[in-house]
């Protein structure tokens, strides 16, 4: 009788130990502060993306109107990038190992992209629509900028290069909805 009790107790302990071992391996855990930080950043990225998706109405038969629309759009694009930059600054340093390095890289991406957009806008503003060569060169610059923007994952890519932030981005609800985050 005692042997059966000991055998049953041993079997129960082995079963519990096995179940506990299986249940405790949940892989890498995102920390709550990193998820909250990522959520804040993705909200800023989402707000910027909303502005980027509002494409200008361009009438190719009216070069001046096309130019004016593109100048306004580039200004809006620059403002959106400024908003993302402010969102990153407001969020502060990510609460993860090497968070400052990831933030610095993301800020450099945003700053460089915004500078490129501003340069294209300035060239377009200065290009007279009556000088087709200069005007077409400015339009070509804008095409290159737009291509870079659509091919670029932006600051989210830089931030997600940090494994802890990648896990946090994957866990943050807004980041899951935002394309490129």
PDB file of C-alpha atoms in Angstrom:
ATOM      1  CA  UNK A   1       0.000   0.000   0.000  1.00  0.00           C
ATOM      2  CA  UNK A   2       2.739   2.453   0.942  1.00  0.00           C
ATOM      3  CA  UNK A   3       4.558   1.562  -2.271  1.00  0.00           C
ATOM      4  CA  UNK A   4       1.464   2.521  -4.290  1.00  0.00           C
ATOM      5  CA  UNK A   5       1.178   5.855  -2.480  1.00  0.00           C
ATOM      6  CA  UNK A   6       4.871   6.587  -3.048  1.00  0.00           C
ATOM      7  CA  UNK A   7       4.580   5.548  -6.710  1.00  0.00           C
ATOM      8  CA  UNK A   8       1.475   7.698  -7.172  1.00  0.00           C
ATOM      9  CA  UNK A   9       3.128  10.658  -5.438  1.00  0.00           C
ATOM     10  CA  UNK A  10       6.257  10.253  -7.564  1.00  0.00           C
ATOM     11  CA  UNK A  11       4.175  10.043 -10.726  1.00  0.00           C
ATOM     12  CA  UNK A  12       2.216  13.145  -9.699  1.00  0.00           C
ATOM     13  CA  UNK A  13       5.422  15.084  -8.986  1.00  0.00           C
ATOM     14  CA  UNK A  14       6.916  14.080 -12.343  1.00  0.00           C
ATOM     15  CA  UNK A  15       3.718  15.083 -14.123  1.00  0.00           C
ATOM     16  CA  UNK A  16       3.668  18.467 -12.346  1.00  0.00           C
ATOM     17  CA  UNK A  17       7.349  19.058 -13.035  1.00  0.00           C
ATOM     18  CA  UNK A  18       6.900  18.192 -16.702  1.00  0.00           C
ATOM     19  CA  UNK A  19       3.843  20.423 -17.034  1.00  0.00           C
ATOM     20  CA  UNK A  20       5.598  23.275 -15.261  1.00  0.00           C
ATOM     21  CA  UNK A  21       8.630  22.945 -17.500  1.00  0.00           C
ATOM     22  CA  UNK A  22       6.479  23.043 -20.620  1.00  0.00           C
ATOM     23  CA  UNK A  23       4.416  25.954 -19.401  1.00  0.00           C
ATOM     24  CA  UNK A  24       7.304  28.127 -18.311  1.00  0.00           C
ATOM     25  CA  UNK A  25       9.055  28.365 -21.688  1.00  0.00           C
ATOM     26  CA  UNK A  26       7.235  31.252 -23.323  1.00  0.00           C
ATOM     27  CA  UNK A  27      10.229  32.528 -25.254  1.00  0.00           C
ATOM     28  CA  UNK A  28      11.435  36.114 -25.067  1.00  0.00           C
ATOM     29  CA  UNK A  29       9.184  38.347 -23.011  1.00  0.00           C
ATOM     30  CA  UNK A  30       8.634  41.985 -23.899  1.00  0.00           C
ATOM     31  CA  UNK A  31       8.773  44.247 -20.916  1.00  0.00           C
ATOM     32  CA  UNK A  32       5.727  46.390 -20.208  1.00  0.00           C
ATOM     33  CA  UNK A  33       7.608  49.732 -20.291  1.00  0.00           C
ATOM     34  CA  UNK A  34       9.089  48.853 -23.707  1.00  0.00           C
ATOM     35  CA  UNK A  35       5.638  47.959 -25.037  1.00  0.00           C
ATOM     36  CA  UNK A  36       4.209  51.244 -23.720  1.00  0.00           C
ATOM     37  CA  UNK A  37       7.124  53.142 -25.278  1.00  0.00           C
ATOM     38  CA  UNK A  38       6.603  51.367 -28.616  1.00  0.00           C
ATOM     39  CA  UNK A  39       2.884  52.125 -28.491  1.00  0.00           C
ATOM     40  CA  UNK A  40       3.634  55.847 -28.061  1.00  0.00           C
ATOM     41  CA  UNK A  41       6.121  55.836 -30.942  1.00  0.00           C
ATOM     42  CA  UNK A  42       3.783  53.922 -33.263  1.00  0.00           C
ATOM     43  CA  UNK A  43       1.028  56.461 -32.594  1.00  0.00           C
ATOM     44  CA  UNK A  44       3.399  59.204 -33.808  1.00  0.00           C
ATOM     45  CA  UNK A  45       4.344  57.119 -36.863  1.00  0.00           C
ATOM     46  CA  UNK A  46       0.658  56.429 -37.566  1.00  0.00           C
ATOM     47  CA  UNK A  47      -0.176  60.148 -37.454  1.00  0.00           C
ATOM     48  CA  UNK A  48       2.658  60.858 -39.897  1.00  0.00           C
ATOM     49  CA  UNK A  49       1.576  58.036 -42.197  1.00  0.00           C
ATOM     50  CA  UNK A  50      -1.942  59.465 -42.337  1.00  0.00           C
ATOM     51  CA  UNK A  51      -0.534  62.731 -43.715  1.00  0.00           C
ATOM     52  CA  UNK A  52       1.687  60.885 -46.189  1.00  0.00           C
ATOM     53  CA  UNK A  53      -1.269  59.034 -47.641  1.00  0.00           C
ATOM     54  CA  UNK A  54      -3.046  62.271 -48.617  1.00  0.00           C
ATOM     55  CA  UNK A  55      -1.598  62.553 -52.118  1.00  0.00           C
ATOM     56  CA  UNK A  56      -1.891  65.833 -54.000  1.00  0.00           C
ATOM     57  CA  UNK A  57      -4.126  66.355 -56.996  1.00  0.00           C
ATOM     58  CA  UNK A  58      -1.729  67.007 -59.862  1.00  0.00           C
ATOM     59  CA  UNK A  59      -3.007  68.280 -63.197  1.00  0.00           C
ATOM     60  CA  UNK A  60      -0.270  67.652 -65.794  1.00  0.00           C
ATOM     61  CA  UNK A  61      -1.987  70.024 -68.221  1.00  0.00           C
ATOM     62  CA  UNK A  62      -1.502  72.902 -65.761  1.00  0.00           C
ATOM     63  CA  UNK A  63       2.170  73.001 -64.681  1.00  0.00           C
ATOM     64  CA  UNK A  64       1.709  75.885 -62.228  1.00  0.00           C
ATOM     65  CA  UNK A  65      -1.168  74.150 -60.434  1.00  0.00           C
ATOM     66  CA  UNK A  66       0.827  70.904 -60.394  1.00  0.00           C
ATOM     67  CA  UNK A  67       3.809  72.726 -58.926  1.00  0.00           C
ATOM     68  CA  UNK A  68       1.680  74.422 -56.278  1.00  0.00           C
ATOM     69  CA  UNK A  69       0.055  71.111 -55.282  1.00  0.00           C
ATOM     70  CA  UNK A  70       3.410  69.373 -55.026  1.00  0.00           C
ATOM     71  CA  UNK A  71       4.927  72.190 -52.961  1.00  0.00           C
ATOM     72  CA  UNK A  72       2.015  71.969 -50.506  1.00  0.00           C
ATOM     73  CA  UNK A  73       2.332  68.181 -50.375  1.00  0.00           C
ATOM     74  CA  UNK A  74       6.082  68.311 -49.733  1.00  0.00           C
ATOM     75  CA  UNK A  75       5.434  70.819 -46.957  1.00  0.00           C
ATOM     76  CA  UNK A  76       2.887  68.445 -45.455  1.00  0.00           C
ATOM     77  CA  UNK A  77       5.374  65.603 -45.775  1.00  0.00           C
ATOM     78  CA  UNK A  78       8.021  67.633 -43.982  1.00  0.00           C
ATOM     79  CA  UNK A  79       5.534  68.500 -41.234  1.00  0.00           C
ATOM     80  CA  UNK A  80       4.619  64.812 -40.865  1.00  0.00           C
ATOM     81  CA  UNK A  81       8.277  63.885 -40.494  1.00  0.00           C
ATOM     82  CA  UNK A  82       8.635  66.682 -37.953  1.00  0.00           C
ATOM     83  CA  UNK A  83       5.729  65.158 -36.037  1.00  0.00           C
ATOM     84  CA  UNK A  84       7.406  61.753 -36.033  1.00  0.00           C
ATOM     85  CA  UNK A  85      10.618  63.384 -34.820  1.00  0.00           C
ATOM     86  CA  UNK A  86       8.749  65.142 -32.010  1.00  0.00           C
ATOM     87  CA  UNK A  87       7.007  61.877 -31.128  1.00  0.00           C
ATOM     88  CA  UNK A  88      10.371  60.153 -30.802  1.00  0.00           C
ATOM     89  CA  UNK A  89      11.738  62.997 -28.676  1.00  0.00           C
ATOM     90  CA  UNK A  90       8.660  62.954 -26.449  1.00  0.00           C
ATOM     91  CA  UNK A  91       8.890  59.181 -25.990  1.00  0.00           C
ATOM     92  CA  UNK A  92      12.496  59.570 -24.891  1.00  0.00           C
ATOM     93  CA  UNK A  93      15.043  56.808 -24.616  1.00  0.00           C
ATOM     94  CA  UNK A  94      13.556  53.332 -25.060  1.00  0.00           C
ATOM     95  CA  UNK A  95      13.656  51.363 -21.787  1.00  0.00           C
ATOM     96  CA  UNK A  96      15.778  48.559 -23.236  1.00  0.00           C
ATOM     97  CA  UNK A  97      19.442  47.655 -23.516  1.00  0.00           C
ATOM     98  CA  UNK A  98      21.102  49.896 -26.139  1.00  0.00           C
ATOM     99  CA  UNK A  99      17.856  51.846 -26.491  1.00  0.00           C
ATOM    100  CA  UNK A 100      19.628  55.178 -26.948  1.00  0.00           C
ATOM    101  CA  UNK A 101      21.642  53.834 -29.886  1.00  0.00           C
ATOM    102  CA  UNK A 102      18.450  52.615 -31.593  1.00  0.00           C
ATOM    103  CA  UNK A 103      16.751  55.958 -30.941  1.00  0.00           C
ATOM    104  CA  UNK A 104      19.733  57.903 -32.300  1.00  0.00           C
ATOM    105  CA  UNK A 105      19.700  55.828 -35.489  1.00  0.00           C
ATOM    106  CA  UNK A 106      15.949  56.369 -35.918  1.00  0.00           C
ATOM    107  CA  UNK A 107      16.297  60.118 -35.332  1.00  0.00           C
ATOM    108  CA  UNK A 108      19.059  60.276 -37.953  1.00  0.00           C
ATOM    109  CA  UNK A 109      16.786  58.526 -40.456  1.00  0.00           C
ATOM    110  CA  UNK A 110      13.919  60.944 -39.797  1.00  0.00           C
ATOM    111  CA  UNK A 111      16.169  64.022 -39.870  1.00  0.00           C
ATOM    112  CA  UNK A 112      17.899  62.948 -43.093  1.00  0.00           C
ATOM    113  CA  UNK A 113      14.612  62.110 -44.788  1.00  0.00           C
ATOM    114  CA  UNK A 114      13.073  65.421 -43.743  1.00  0.00           C
ATOM    115  CA  UNK A 115      16.116  67.311 -45.027  1.00  0.00           C
ATOM    116  CA  UNK A 116      15.845  65.507 -48.380  1.00  0.00           C
ATOM    117  CA  UNK A 117      12.149  66.407 -48.631  1.00  0.00           C
ATOM    118  CA  UNK A 118      12.864  70.040 -47.736  1.00  0.00           C
ATOM    119  CA  UNK A 119      15.624  70.247 -50.362  1.00  0.00           C
ATOM    120  CA  UNK A 120      13.294  68.849 -53.036  1.00  0.00           C
ATOM    121  CA  UNK A 121      10.605  71.338 -52.000  1.00  0.00           C
ATOM    122  CA  UNK A 122      13.042  74.261 -52.189  1.00  0.00           C
ATOM    123  CA  UNK A 123      14.226  73.203 -55.662  1.00  0.00           C
ATOM    124  CA  UNK A 124      10.655  72.866 -56.862  1.00  0.00           C
ATOM    125  CA  UNK A 125       9.678  76.267 -55.469  1.00  0.00           C
ATOM    126  CA  UNK A 126      12.615  77.861 -57.290  1.00  0.00           C
ATOM    127  CA  UNK A 127      11.957  76.091 -60.588  1.00  0.00           C
ATOM    128  CA  UNK A 128      10.000  78.272 -63.014  1.00  0.00           C
ATOM    129  CA  UNK A 129       7.341  76.272 -64.841  1.00  0.00           C
ATOM    130  CA  UNK A 130       8.303  78.135 -68.018  1.00  0.00           C
ATOM    131  CA  UNK A 131      11.811  76.592 -67.913  1.00  0.00           C
ATOM    132  CA  UNK A 132      10.924  73.010 -68.754  1.00  0.00           C
ATOM    133  CA  UNK A 133      14.442  71.631 -68.183  1.00  0.00           C
ATOM    134  CA  UNK A 134      14.719  73.052 -64.652  1.00  0.00           C
ATOM    135  CA  UNK A 135      11.121  72.192 -63.847  1.00  0.00           C
ATOM    136  CA  UNK A 136      11.499  68.593 -65.068  1.00  0.00           C
ATOM    137  CA  UNK A 137      14.725  68.236 -63.047  1.00  0.00           C
ATOM    138  CA  UNK A 138      12.857  69.364 -59.919  1.00  0.00           C
ATOM    139  CA  UNK A 139      10.048  66.907 -60.653  1.00  0.00           C
ATOM    140  CA  UNK A 140      12.656  64.163 -61.136  1.00  0.00           C
ATOM    141  CA  UNK A 141      14.116  64.995 -57.703  1.00  0.00           C
ATOM    142  CA  UNK A 142      10.652  64.666 -56.184  1.00  0.00           C
ATOM    143  CA  UNK A 143      10.196  61.293 -57.866  1.00  0.00           C
ATOM    144  CA  UNK A 144      13.469  60.100 -56.328  1.00  0.00           C
ATOM    145  CA  UNK A 145      12.417  61.357 -52.888  1.00  0.00           C
ATOM    146  CA  UNK A 146       9.040  59.652 -53.156  1.00  0.00           C
ATOM    147  CA  UNK A 147      10.702  56.420 -54.263  1.00  0.00           C
ATOM    148  CA  UNK A 148      13.015  56.546 -51.240  1.00  0.00           C
ATOM    149  CA  UNK A 149      10.059  57.158 -48.937  1.00  0.00           C
ATOM    150  CA  UNK A 150       8.067  54.233 -50.283  1.00  0.00           C
ATOM    151  CA  UNK A 151      11.078  51.885 -50.223  1.00  0.00           C
ATOM    152  CA  UNK A 152      12.113  52.976 -46.736  1.00  0.00           C
ATOM    153  CA  UNK A 153      10.615  51.478 -43.590  1.00  0.00           C
ATOM    154  CA  UNK A 154      11.591  54.633 -41.770  1.00  0.00           C
ATOM    155  CA  UNK A 155      12.476  54.899 -38.108  1.00  0.00           C
ATOM    156  CA  UNK A 156      10.580  51.733 -37.157  1.00  0.00           C
ATOM    157  CA  UNK A 157      13.163  49.626 -38.997  1.00  0.00           C
ATOM    158  CA  UNK A 158      15.972  51.290 -37.049  1.00  0.00           C
ATOM    159  CA  UNK A 159      14.171  50.798 -33.756  1.00  0.00           C
ATOM    160  CA  UNK A 160      13.268  47.177 -34.489  1.00  0.00           C
ATOM    161  CA  UNK A 161      16.909  46.367 -35.193  1.00  0.00           C
ATOM    162  CA  UNK A 162      17.112  46.214 -31.393  1.00  0.00           C
ATOM    163  CA  UNK A 163      15.782  42.731 -30.453  1.00  0.00           C
ATOM    164  CA  UNK A 164      14.016  43.955 -27.307  1.00  0.00           C
ATOM    165  CA  UNK A 165      12.269  46.710 -29.243  1.00  0.00           C
ATOM    166  CA  UNK A 166      11.359  44.289 -32.029  1.00  0.00           C
ATOM    167  CA  UNK A 167       9.587  42.147 -29.430  1.00  0.00           C
ATOM    168  CA  UNK A 168       7.898  45.221 -27.939  1.00  0.00           C
ATOM    169  CA  UNK A 169       6.766  46.476 -31.377  1.00  0.00           C
ATOM    170  CA  UNK A 170       5.298  43.032 -32.095  1.00  0.00           C
ATOM    171  CA  UNK A 171       3.340  43.228 -28.823  1.00  0.00           C
ATOM    172  CA  UNK A 172       2.089  46.833 -29.097  1.00  0.00           C
ATOM    173  CA  UNK A 173      -1.418  47.077 -30.572  1.00  0.00           C
ATOM    174  CA  UNK A 174      -0.850  50.280 -32.574  1.00  0.00           C
ATOM    175  CA  UNK A 175       2.407  48.940 -34.011  1.00  0.00           C
ATOM    176  CA  UNK A 176       0.574  45.873 -35.293  1.00  0.00           C
ATOM    177  CA  UNK A 177      -1.833  48.122 -37.238  1.00  0.00           C
ATOM    178  CA  UNK A 178       0.743  50.549 -38.606  1.00  0.00           C
ATOM    179  CA  UNK A 179       2.350  49.532 -41.883  1.00  0.00           C
ATOM    180  CA  UNK A 180       6.114  49.786 -41.623  1.00  0.00           C
ATOM    181  CA  UNK A 181       6.136  49.687 -37.818  1.00  0.00           C
TER     182      UNK A 181
END
